Amino acid sequence: MEAEDVSRAEDRAEYPGSKTEGQPDVAQPDFPHGRQSPGPTALWEMLERKFLEYQKLAHGSPAEHQQSLLNLLPLFLKAWENSVGIVCFPSLQRLAEDTSNHLAREIQKALVGKPAEQAREAAGQLLRWKGDVDQDGYLLLKSVFVLTGTNSETLGRVAESGLPALLLQCLYLFFVFPLEKDELFESDVQVQRMFVQMLLNICSEPQGLERLLSGNELQSLVIATTCLREHSCCFWKEPTFCVLRAISKAHNLGIIQYLQAMDCIKLSLQNLSKLADSLPAPEVSEAVNLILGFVKDSYPVSSALFLEFENGEGYPLLLKVLLRYDGLTQSEVDPHLEELLDLVVWLTTCGRSELKVFDSVTYPQLEGFKFHHEASGGSSSVSGGPAAAGTGP
């Protein structure tokens, strides 16, 4: 891996627990009985030889070619694990291309033609660890998870498969439709962590972000966080917000233009305005923080989302949410309220209109507070940052 790629990999958001420790083992590669497992170098050399043999089967039947690829993946994962995550494999990009294409096809087959709830169940079954029987989906998931964490070129090959939009579609289904079973196994948690980390890796590169915009999956996911609060899946709530925050913090112009074109901010504000009086204050604050986070993060690149917030129901919604806390007894600190207040403070530096104060105001003022009297009129103004110029950038 080049130094630049190492630096980018270190900068990527990391979902808690997404390392491979404690993850269920996939089928192990076959080694001669009684012999010690080869070292990392020997494993990579063995993988390269077998991969060249696999490429020669390209003219065989699709089923044989796919099975040959699946037979390679346990050896790839074994070599990766024994090398402490350092990949020494010349054919890495080709492996990434074929593996991500295969996973994309399997997800498409699981989703196509099914009602949403059945599609959610099928996607979950595909990626779930099932022990020694039919673990192809899990094997593909774990392999692509590893591949997206290597370098930019490899991640680009994964992005070209169409997998980013499919993963976002799966995330929407997982979030919107709760699990029917009450019991969660450790393997379910590990699958979730790998799935989310894959999306975070994809969000760390421009080519990955661009592939999230091919359909309406991102719009559906953003709006779902603001209108399905009571019925969404608790198990997938935190991961969903984590992925959306990573997309927000990418400061990508294409993302901003997409959100504007799809009316994501406008529709989200409308949904939250309807729910603000019926949901618990912390839940409303959390959802508002997510939407306002997109507004704040996009502002250095474009003021478009900020203007949508100002011209829409943004400020009335903020007032409504803050008033929900009036009279509530807080037994502990509400982190969502603290974040919301930080965002309100940020808004005071970016508003289009100055805050006007008048000499006739009789409300208590801080000691030492003085008005700046302008020669031209009877009012003074207090403003911060770009607001003093009358408009945002």
Short mmCIF file of C-alpha atoms in Angstrom, two decimals:
data_model
loop_
_atom_site.label_atom_id
_atom_site.label_comp_id
_atom_site.label_asym_id
_atom_site.label_seq_id
_atom_site.Cartn_x
_atom_site.Cartn_y
_atom_site.Cartn_z
CA MET A 1 0.00 0.00 0.00
CA GLU A 2 1.31 3.43 -0.88
CA ALA A 3 1.95 5.99 1.89
CA GLU A 4 -0.94 8.16 0.66
CA ASP A 5 -3.30 5.21 0.82
CA VAL A 6 -2.15 4.38 4.35
CA SER A 7 -2.84 7.97 5.39
CA ARG A 8 -6.32 7.90 3.85
CA ALA A 9 -7.09 4.58 5.49
CA GLU A 10 -6.15 6.00 8.89
CA ASP A 11 -8.47 8.98 8.32
CA ARG A 12 -11.51 6.82 7.60
CA ALA A 13 -14.31 6.75 10.12
CA GLU A 14 -14.27 3.53 12.09
CA TYR A 15 -17.40 1.89 13.43
CA PRO A 16 -16.87 0.55 16.97
CA GLY A 17 -15.97 -3.13 17.01
CA SER A 18 -15.46 -3.41 13.25
CA LYS A 19 -12.14 -5.19 13.60
CA THR A 20 -12.19 -8.89 12.84
CA GLU A 21 -11.59 -10.08 16.40
CA GLY A 22 -14.42 -12.30 17.55
CA GLN A 23 -15.97 -12.67 14.09
CA PRO A 24 -17.15 -16.15 13.09
CA ASP A 25 -14.59 -18.05 11.05
CA VAL A 26 -15.28 -18.83 7.42
CA ALA A 27 -14.34 -22.19 5.95
CA GLN A 28 -10.59 -22.67 6.15
CA PRO A 29 -8.44 -23.39 3.08
CA ASP A 30 -7.30 -26.98 2.66
CA PHE A 31 -3.68 -27.71 3.56
CA PRO A 32 -1.95 -31.13 3.53
CA HIS A 33 -2.91 -33.11 6.64
CA GLY A 34 -0.36 -32.95 9.44
CA ARG A 35 1.59 -30.04 7.99
CA GLN A 36 1.92 -26.67 9.69
CA SER A 37 -0.04 -23.78 8.19
CA PRO A 38 2.20 -21.76 5.80
CA GLY A 39 3.45 -18.30 6.76
CA PRO A 40 2.06 -15.05 5.30
CA THR A 41 4.45 -14.87 2.33
CA ALA A 42 3.74 -18.46 1.33
CA LEU A 43 -0.01 -17.87 1.66
CA TRP A 44 0.07 -14.83 -0.64
CA GLU A 45 2.16 -16.74 -3.20
CA MET A 46 -0.27 -19.65 -3.03
CA LEU A 47 -3.20 -17.27 -3.51
CA GLU A 48 -1.56 -15.69 -6.55
CA ARG A 49 -1.04 -19.10 -8.17
CA LYS A 50 -4.61 -20.17 -7.50
CA PHE A 51 -5.94 -16.83 -8.71
CA LEU A 52 -4.14 -17.24 -12.03
CA GLU A 53 -5.71 -20.68 -12.34
CA TYR A 54 -9.09 -19.14 -11.55
CA GLN A 55 -8.67 -16.56 -14.31
CA LYS A 56 -8.11 -19.33 -16.85
CA LEU A 57 -11.62 -20.60 -16.05
CA ALA A 58 -13.19 -17.35 -17.28
CA HIS A 59 -14.56 -19.10 -20.38
CA GLY A 60 -16.28 -21.82 -18.36
CA SER A 61 -19.86 -21.70 -17.14
CA PRO A 62 -20.78 -18.74 -14.89
CA ALA A 63 -21.66 -21.11 -12.05
CA GLU A 64 -18.26 -22.82 -12.19
CA HIS A 65 -16.47 -19.48 -12.36
CA GLN A 66 -18.36 -18.13 -9.35
CA GLN A 67 -17.74 -21.27 -7.32
CA SER A 68 -14.05 -21.09 -8.15
CA LEU A 69 -13.98 -17.52 -6.81
CA LEU A 70 -15.75 -18.57 -3.62
CA ASN A 71 -13.16 -21.32 -3.16
CA LEU A 72 -10.40 -18.68 -3.29
CA LEU A 73 -11.81 -16.35 -0.66
CA PRO A 74 -11.01 -18.41 2.47
CA LEU A 75 -7.36 -18.46 1.39
CA PHE A 76 -7.44 -14.68 0.80
CA LEU A 77 -8.87 -14.08 4.28
CA LYS A 78 -6.39 -16.49 5.86
CA ALA A 79 -3.46 -14.68 4.21
CA TRP A 80 -4.85 -11.30 5.26
CA GLU A 81 -5.36 -12.32 8.87
CA ASN A 82 -1.89 -13.87 9.13
CA SER A 83 -0.34 -10.72 7.64
CA VAL A 84 -1.89 -8.41 10.27
CA GLY A 85 -3.93 -6.69 7.58
CA ILE A 86 -1.01 -6.01 5.19
CA VAL A 87 -1.91 -7.14 1.67
CA CYS A 88 0.86 -8.45 -0.60
CA PHE A 89 -1.14 -9.57 -3.61
CA PRO A 90 -0.47 -8.28 -7.16
CA SER A 91 -3.96 -9.19 -8.41
CA LEU A 92 -5.78 -7.36 -5.61
CA GLN A 93 -7.77 -5.00 -7.87
CA ARG A 94 -9.01 -7.84 -10.08
CA LEU A 95 -10.01 -9.85 -7.01
CA ALA A 96 -11.86 -6.80 -5.65
CA GLU A 97 -13.68 -6.33 -8.96
CA ASP A 98 -14.82 -9.94 -9.22
CA THR A 99 -15.74 -10.33 -5.55
CA SER A 100 -17.74 -7.10 -5.33
CA ASN A 101 -19.52 -7.89 -8.62
CA HIS A 102 -20.45 -11.30 -7.24
CA LEU A 103 -21.78 -9.83 -3.99
CA ALA A 104 -23.72 -7.17 -5.92
CA ARG A 105 -25.36 -9.87 -8.06
CA GLU A 106 -26.30 -11.90 -4.99
CA ILE A 107 -27.88 -8.88 -3.29
CA GLN A 108 -29.80 -7.99 -6.45
CA LYS A 109 -31.13 -11.55 -6.66
CA ALA A 110 -32.18 -11.37 -3.01
CA LEU A 111 -34.07 -8.09 -3.47
CA VAL A 112 -35.55 -8.18 -6.97
CA GLY A 113 -39.30 -8.61 -7.32
CA LYS A 114 -40.02 -8.85 -3.60
CA PRO A 115 -42.16 -6.62 -1.37
CA ALA A 116 -40.05 -4.53 0.97
CA GLU A 117 -40.45 -6.68 4.08
CA GLN A 118 -39.63 -9.88 2.19
CA ALA A 119 -36.65 -8.17 0.57
CA ARG A 120 -35.40 -7.15 4.01
CA GLU A 121 -35.63 -10.76 5.24
CA ALA A 122 -33.89 -12.07 2.11
CA ALA A 123 -31.01 -9.57 2.43
CA GLY A 124 -30.57 -10.45 6.09
CA GLN A 125 -30.52 -14.17 5.32
CA LEU A 126 -27.96 -13.68 2.56
CA LEU A 127 -25.44 -11.90 4.78
CA ARG A 128 -26.10 -13.79 8.01
CA TRP A 129 -23.62 -16.28 9.42
CA LYS A 130 -25.22 -19.74 9.20
CA GLY A 131 -22.47 -21.98 10.55
CA ASP A 132 -21.01 -24.55 8.19
CA VAL A 133 -23.96 -24.53 5.79
CA ASP A 134 -24.40 -22.02 2.94
CA GLN A 135 -22.06 -19.30 4.14
CA ASP A 136 -21.35 -17.87 0.67
CA GLY A 137 -23.05 -14.54 1.43
CA TYR A 138 -21.12 -14.08 4.66
CA LEU A 139 -17.89 -15.07 2.91
CA LEU A 140 -18.47 -12.43 0.22
CA LEU A 141 -19.41 -9.82 2.82
CA LYS A 142 -16.28 -10.39 4.89
CA SER A 143 -14.05 -10.39 1.81
CA VAL A 144 -15.46 -7.11 0.47
CA PHE A 145 -15.23 -5.64 3.97
CA VAL A 146 -11.49 -6.39 3.93
CA LEU A 147 -11.05 -5.14 0.36
CA THR A 148 -12.71 -1.76 1.01
CA GLY A 149 -10.20 -1.13 3.79
CA THR A 150 -7.04 -1.59 1.72
CA ASN A 151 -6.46 1.37 -0.63
CA SER A 152 -8.20 3.90 -2.86
CA GLU A 153 -7.71 2.00 -6.12
CA THR A 154 -9.19 -1.18 -4.70
CA LEU A 155 -12.10 0.73 -3.18
CA GLY A 156 -12.69 2.30 -6.58
CA ARG A 157 -13.06 -1.16 -8.14
CA VAL A 158 -15.60 -2.07 -5.47
CA ALA A 159 -17.53 1.15 -6.11
CA GLU A 160 -17.75 0.43 -9.84
CA SER A 161 -19.71 -2.76 -9.15
CA GLY A 162 -22.79 -0.81 -8.08
CA LEU A 163 -22.43 -2.23 -4.59
CA PRO A 164 -22.56 1.15 -2.72
CA ALA A 165 -26.16 1.89 -3.77
CA LEU A 166 -27.20 -1.70 -3.05
CA LEU A 167 -25.69 -1.57 0.43
CA LEU A 168 -27.52 1.71 1.07
CA GLN A 169 -30.75 0.07 -0.10
CA CYS A 170 -30.15 -2.80 2.33
CA LEU A 171 -29.43 -0.33 5.14
CA TYR A 172 -32.77 1.35 4.45
CA LEU A 173 -34.58 -1.99 4.63
CA PHE A 174 -32.75 -3.00 7.81
CA PHE A 175 -33.61 0.33 9.48
CA VAL A 176 -37.22 0.65 8.39
CA PHE A 177 -38.34 -2.94 9.03
CA PRO A 178 -37.58 -4.27 12.53
CA LEU A 179 -36.36 -7.80 13.11
CA GLU A 180 -39.10 -10.26 13.95
CA LYS A 181 -36.89 -12.31 16.27
CA ASP A 182 -36.18 -10.98 19.74
CA GLU A 183 -32.81 -12.70 20.22
CA LEU A 184 -29.66 -11.30 18.65
CA PHE A 185 -26.54 -13.40 18.39
CA GLU A 186 -22.95 -12.19 18.48
CA SER A 187 -22.66 -13.18 14.83
CA ASP A 188 -25.50 -10.75 13.99
CA VAL A 189 -23.60 -7.94 15.71
CA GLN A 190 -20.39 -8.79 13.85
CA VAL A 191 -22.17 -8.89 10.49
CA GLN A 192 -23.66 -5.47 11.25
CA ARG A 193 -20.25 -4.03 12.16
CA MET A 194 -18.64 -5.26 8.93
CA PHE A 195 -21.59 -4.04 6.87
CA VAL A 196 -21.47 -0.56 8.41
CA GLN A 197 -17.68 -0.30 8.18
CA MET A 198 -17.87 -1.15 4.47
CA LEU A 199 -20.21 1.79 3.96
CA LEU A 200 -17.98 4.07 6.04
CA ASN A 201 -14.99 3.05 3.91
CA ILE A 202 -17.01 3.78 0.77
CA CYS A 203 -17.97 7.21 2.13
CA SER A 204 -14.29 8.06 2.66
CA GLU A 205 -13.57 8.30 -1.08
CA PRO A 206 -15.19 10.54 -3.73
CA GLN A 207 -15.71 7.66 -6.17
CA GLY A 208 -17.55 5.74 -3.48
CA LEU A 209 -19.77 8.69 -2.59
CA GLU A 210 -20.68 9.28 -6.23
CA ARG A 211 -22.01 5.72 -6.48
CA LEU A 212 -24.44 6.39 -3.63
CA LEU A 213 -26.32 8.88 -5.81
CA SER A 214 -27.46 6.61 -8.64
CA GLY A 215 -31.00 6.21 -7.29
CA ASN A 216 -33.31 7.36 -4.53
CA GLU A 217 -31.78 5.18 -1.80
CA LEU A 218 -30.08 8.07 0.00
CA GLN A 219 -33.21 10.23 -0.13
CA SER A 220 -35.31 7.37 1.26
CA LEU A 221 -32.87 6.73 4.09
CA VAL A 222 -32.59 10.39 5.13
CA ILE A 223 -36.35 10.91 5.13
CA ALA A 224 -36.93 7.61 6.95
CA THR A 225 -34.99 8.94 9.94
CA THR A 226 -37.53 11.77 10.25
CA CYS A 227 -40.86 10.02 9.76
CA LEU A 228 -40.61 6.42 10.99
CA ARG A 229 -39.23 6.96 14.45
CA GLU A 230 -41.70 4.79 16.37
CA HIS A 231 -41.55 1.87 13.96
CA SER A 232 -37.89 1.71 12.96
CA CYS A 233 -35.48 -1.02 14.01
CA CYS A 234 -33.61 -0.12 17.21
CA PHE A 235 -30.78 -2.50 16.32
CA TRP A 236 -30.05 -0.57 13.11
CA LYS A 237 -30.76 2.97 14.34
CA GLU A 238 -27.25 3.88 15.54
CA PRO A 239 -25.53 2.37 12.45
CA THR A 240 -27.90 4.27 10.16
CA PHE A 241 -27.18 7.60 11.84
CA CYS A 242 -23.45 6.78 11.81
CA VAL A 243 -23.43 6.24 8.04
CA LEU A 244 -25.50 9.36 7.34
CA ARG A 245 -23.20 11.49 9.49
CA ALA A 246 -20.20 10.15 7.55
CA ILE A 247 -21.90 11.13 4.29
CA SER A 248 -22.64 14.57 5.74
CA LYS A 249 -19.06 15.15 6.86
CA ALA A 250 -17.66 14.27 3.43
CA HIS A 251 -18.31 17.90 2.27
CA ASN A 252 -19.08 16.55 -1.20
CA LEU A 253 -20.71 18.94 -3.68
CA GLY A 254 -22.46 16.07 -5.48
CA ILE A 255 -24.09 14.99 -2.22
CA ILE A 256 -25.24 18.56 -1.52
CA GLN A 257 -26.73 18.95 -5.00
CA TYR A 258 -28.46 15.57 -4.67
CA LEU A 259 -30.01 16.47 -1.30
CA GLN A 260 -31.21 19.77 -2.74
CA ALA A 261 -32.63 18.23 -5.93
CA MET A 262 -34.45 15.52 -3.96
CA ASP A 263 -35.91 18.03 -1.43
CA CYS A 264 -34.39 16.04 1.43
CA ILE A 265 -34.06 18.98 3.83
CA LYS A 266 -37.50 20.40 3.02
CA LEU A 267 -39.31 17.07 3.42
CA SER A 268 -37.39 16.18 6.57
CA LEU A 269 -38.28 19.49 8.22
CA GLN A 270 -41.94 18.98 7.33
CA ASN A 271 -41.93 15.47 8.81
CA LEU A 272 -40.23 16.55 12.01
CA SER A 273 -42.59 19.50 12.45
CA LYS A 274 -45.50 17.03 12.47
CA LEU A 275 -43.79 14.70 14.96
CA ALA A 276 -42.20 17.27 17.27
CA ASP A 277 -45.16 17.34 19.67
CA SER A 278 -45.74 13.59 19.86
CA LEU A 279 -42.29 12.04 20.26
CA PRO A 280 -40.01 12.31 23.32
CA ALA A 281 -37.89 15.46 23.18
CA PRO A 282 -34.53 13.59 23.00
CA GLU A 283 -35.70 11.58 19.98
CA VAL A 284 -36.84 14.68 18.13
CA SER A 285 -33.57 16.44 18.98
CA GLU A 286 -31.54 13.54 17.64
CA ALA A 287 -33.35 13.60 14.30
CA VAL A 288 -33.16 17.40 14.03
CA ASN A 289 -29.43 17.25 14.79
CA LEU A 290 -28.89 14.84 11.92
CA ILE A 291 -30.67 17.09 9.40
CA LEU A 292 -29.09 20.28 10.73
CA GLY A 293 -25.74 18.48 10.59
CA PHE A 294 -26.12 18.18 6.81
CA VAL A 295 -26.85 21.91 6.71
CA LYS A 296 -23.81 22.83 8.80
CA ASP A 297 -21.37 20.42 7.13
CA SER A 298 -22.37 21.57 3.64
CA TYR A 299 -22.06 25.29 4.42
CA PRO A 300 -18.31 25.68 3.67
CA VAL A 301 -18.97 24.21 0.20
CA SER A 302 -22.39 25.65 -0.61
CA SER A 303 -25.06 27.63 1.23
CA ALA A 304 -27.86 25.87 -0.69
CA LEU A 305 -29.00 23.58 2.13
CA PHE A 306 -28.69 26.38 4.66
CA LEU A 307 -31.01 28.58 2.60
CA GLU A 308 -33.48 25.69 2.37
CA PHE A 309 -33.39 25.46 6.15
CA GLU A 310 -33.92 29.21 6.58
CA ASN A 311 -36.68 29.48 3.99
CA GLY A 312 -38.45 26.35 5.17
CA GLU A 313 -39.68 25.35 8.59
CA GLY A 314 -36.23 25.26 10.15
CA TYR A 315 -36.45 28.01 12.76
CA PRO A 316 -40.05 27.31 13.86
CA LEU A 317 -39.07 23.65 14.26
CA LEU A 318 -36.07 24.55 16.40
CA LEU A 319 -38.25 26.72 18.63
CA LYS A 320 -40.82 23.94 18.95
CA VAL A 321 -38.17 21.37 19.90
CA LEU A 322 -36.45 23.62 22.44
CA LEU A 323 -39.78 24.45 24.08
CA ARG A 324 -40.37 20.72 24.53
CA TYR A 325 -37.63 20.79 27.18
CA ASP A 326 -39.33 23.58 29.11
CA GLY A 327 -40.44 22.19 32.45
CA LEU A 328 -38.89 18.76 31.91
CA THR A 329 -36.84 17.41 34.79
CA GLN A 330 -33.57 16.14 33.42
CA SER A 331 -32.23 13.33 35.60
CA GLU A 332 -29.09 13.20 33.46
CA VAL A 333 -27.39 15.18 30.72
CA ASP A 334 -29.12 14.87 27.35
CA PRO A 335 -26.34 14.73 24.71
CA HIS A 336 -28.86 15.42 21.95
CA LEU A 337 -29.90 18.68 23.60
CA GLU A 338 -26.27 19.71 24.02
CA GLU A 339 -25.59 19.02 20.36
CA LEU A 340 -28.71 20.92 19.35
CA LEU A 341 -27.63 23.95 21.38
CA ASP A 342 -24.21 23.85 19.71
CA LEU A 343 -25.92 23.89 16.32
CA VAL A 344 -28.12 26.81 17.38
CA VAL A 345 -24.98 28.72 18.38
CA TRP A 346 -23.52 27.95 14.95
CA LEU A 347 -26.66 29.32 13.30
CA THR A 348 -26.16 32.71 14.99
CA THR A 349 -23.00 33.21 12.92
CA CYS A 350 -24.60 32.32 9.58
CA GLY A 351 -28.05 33.92 9.55
CA ARG A 352 -28.97 36.19 6.68
CA SER A 353 -30.57 38.80 8.96
CA GLU A 354 -28.88 40.75 11.71
CA LEU A 355 -30.23 40.60 15.25
CA LYS A 356 -31.72 44.06 15.92
CA VAL A 357 -31.78 45.43 19.46
CA PHE A 358 -33.32 48.71 20.57
CA ASP A 359 -32.70 51.22 23.35
CA SER A 360 -36.28 50.71 24.50
CA VAL A 361 -35.66 47.06 25.47
CA THR A 362 -36.25 46.71 29.20
CA TYR A 363 -35.23 43.07 29.61
CA PRO A 364 -32.36 42.45 32.07
CA GLN A 365 -28.97 42.82 30.42
CA LEU A 366 -25.59 41.50 31.42
CA GLU A 367 -23.54 43.89 33.54
CA GLY A 368 -21.42 46.09 31.34
CA PHE A 369 -23.51 45.44 28.22
CA LYS A 370 -23.61 48.56 26.03
CA PHE A 371 -25.27 49.39 22.74
CA HIS A 372 -23.28 50.73 19.84
CA HIS A 373 -25.23 53.83 18.77
CA GLU A 374 -25.13 54.49 15.04
CA ALA A 375 -25.27 58.09 13.90
CA SER A 376 -27.98 57.40 11.31
CA GLY A 377 -30.83 55.97 13.32
CA GLY A 378 -32.48 54.76 16.44
CA SER A 379 -31.41 51.13 16.35
CA SER A 380 -28.22 49.26 16.82
CA SER A 381 -27.27 45.87 15.50
CA VAL A 382 -25.54 42.86 16.92
CA SER A 383 -24.36 40.34 14.40
CA GLY A 384 -21.75 37.67 14.04
CA GLY A 385 -19.54 36.39 11.24
CA PRO A 386 -21.05 36.36 7.76
CA ALA A 387 -24.35 37.78 9.02
CA ALA A 388 -22.79 41.22 9.26
CA ALA A 389 -22.50 41.27 5.50
CA GLY A 390 -26.20 40.61 5.12
CA THR A 391 -25.92 37.18 3.50
CA GLY A 392 -24.07 33.93 3.88
CA PRO A 393 -21.34 33.11 1.44
#
